[in-house]
């Protein structure tokens, strides 16, 4: 395993095996039982399970396996249906074992995770207990040793990059001295002056560096971003703040700029002051609520505003390699899940605590539905939408009756080119298929094309439109292929 691979899987096992066994041969074994991991990394938890092969002369079969967190109230919710885990959770199950993988770890993921399996027996379900405890932590710089230099205002110091997790030799680190990337391992030694600051990150997770600290005194040159990652809704406003300080210089020139776009095609290599950027005209303000603190306010957010933002002053070294604040702009959407099946109200921006959701059917609020998942009956003639923090999703609905457009209305001659196009209003967009009168599947596309149609292709055709919420069929269209008979006249 290389250093980068090791960093991306930064997991420390504190206990190796947990065995839970109930009476009559039911049980779950999980490993490890306690995990400590760094923000931004991924973690894997594996559980094996067993059960009686037969009960009351009937074979026992497992029908469902899933993970949930102990912090959830009432009925356990499958992590795959929980909005805060959307796109970050995977299951790999087989041979009476199931592995949970969580990527892009957040501090809010710190919880106790439990595994559950359900069988075809009326009382045949089992939950592993006490579960697996996951702790997600960040990094910080700790000063370990310092000795004075022969020159004034200088020391030779050694600092260490630490987390609350026990140390592991497989990790590699990146250091930032005065915002500039430099090399080092878990510890870093160098000459430091009163103006110098230092920060560190686990290699592979540079998006989550520690706050810069002064090695000598408390007034070094540094920029500290209050939030490394911010999520906000489309159309809302957001404040991105940092504190800054300079030991010897009075900072008179200050600005904010886009350092890196999430869409690489929109990446801007030059630092453009957002107050002068046409894309942000009348949408940004730079506030100075107190000395040594700057706040960038962006209003009427667009999805294209998702980017990394940095503060710039005449101490320009801070704009080169030290990461700023990453902003993610998102909207609310309804995602269909085959588990249940259910609809999930999803957003990348979920507040801490127990968020409340609102569900709508055909635009009318469904009273009593406040969870992120809607488990009611899904009728194909209805539309469903949700809202979170007063931000509404677009409705989802099954395909309407498809319309068929024929490229050549009327009589069609043998050997001519003919196309049939199927279209339907649906969200999510539907998949199309074409059939002939005898139910023969012709192709799976919105368009059916005959480059040189023969007489044998005469008949009735129809198409279907299908998405996760339903399937509809069009009216039948008759194609009558005729043979062109040429008659020559003779003069007598």
mmCIF file of C-alpha atoms in Angstrom, residues 221 223 244-246 248-255 311-320:
data_model
loop_
_atom_site.group_PDB
_atom_site.id
_atom_site.type_symbol
_atom_site.label_atom_id
_atom_site.label_comp_id
_atom_site.label_asym_id
_atom_site.label_seq_id
_atom_site.Cartn_x
_atom_site.Cartn_y
_atom_site.Cartn_z
ATOM 1 C CA UNK A 221 1.571 36.330 9.942
ATOM 2 C CA UNK A 223 -4.794 33.704 7.781
ATOM 3 C CA UNK A 244 -5.770 37.591 9.606
ATOM 4 C CA UNK A 245 -2.717 39.111 11.213
ATOM 5 C CA UNK A 246 0.674 40.538 10.258
ATOM 6 C CA UNK A 248 5.481 43.690 10.939
ATOM 7 C CA UNK A 249 3.179 45.083 8.247
ATOM 8 C CA UNK A 250 -0.014 47.071 8.305
ATOM 9 C CA UNK A 251 -2.452 45.266 6.003
ATOM 10 C CA UNK A 252 -4.019 47.912 3.789
ATOM 11 C CA UNK A 253 -4.865 45.903 0.657
ATOM 12 C CA UNK A 254 -7.482 43.192 1.156
ATOM 13 C CA UNK A 255 -9.685 41.267 -1.282
ATOM 14 C CA UNK A 311 -8.510 35.962 1.171
ATOM 15 C CA UNK A 312 -5.728 38.057 -0.345
ATOM 16 C CA UNK A 313 -3.550 40.808 1.068
ATOM 17 C CA UNK A 314 -0.178 42.292 0.218
ATOM 18 C CA UNK A 315 1.239 39.286 2.113
ATOM 19 C CA UNK A 316 0.621 37.424 -1.156
ATOM 20 C CA UNK A 317 2.241 34.122 -0.135
ATOM 21 C CA UNK A 318 -1.058 33.148 1.499
ATOM 22 C CA UNK A 319 -2.801 32.864 -1.860
ATOM 23 C CA UNK A 320 -0.530 30.244 -3.387
#
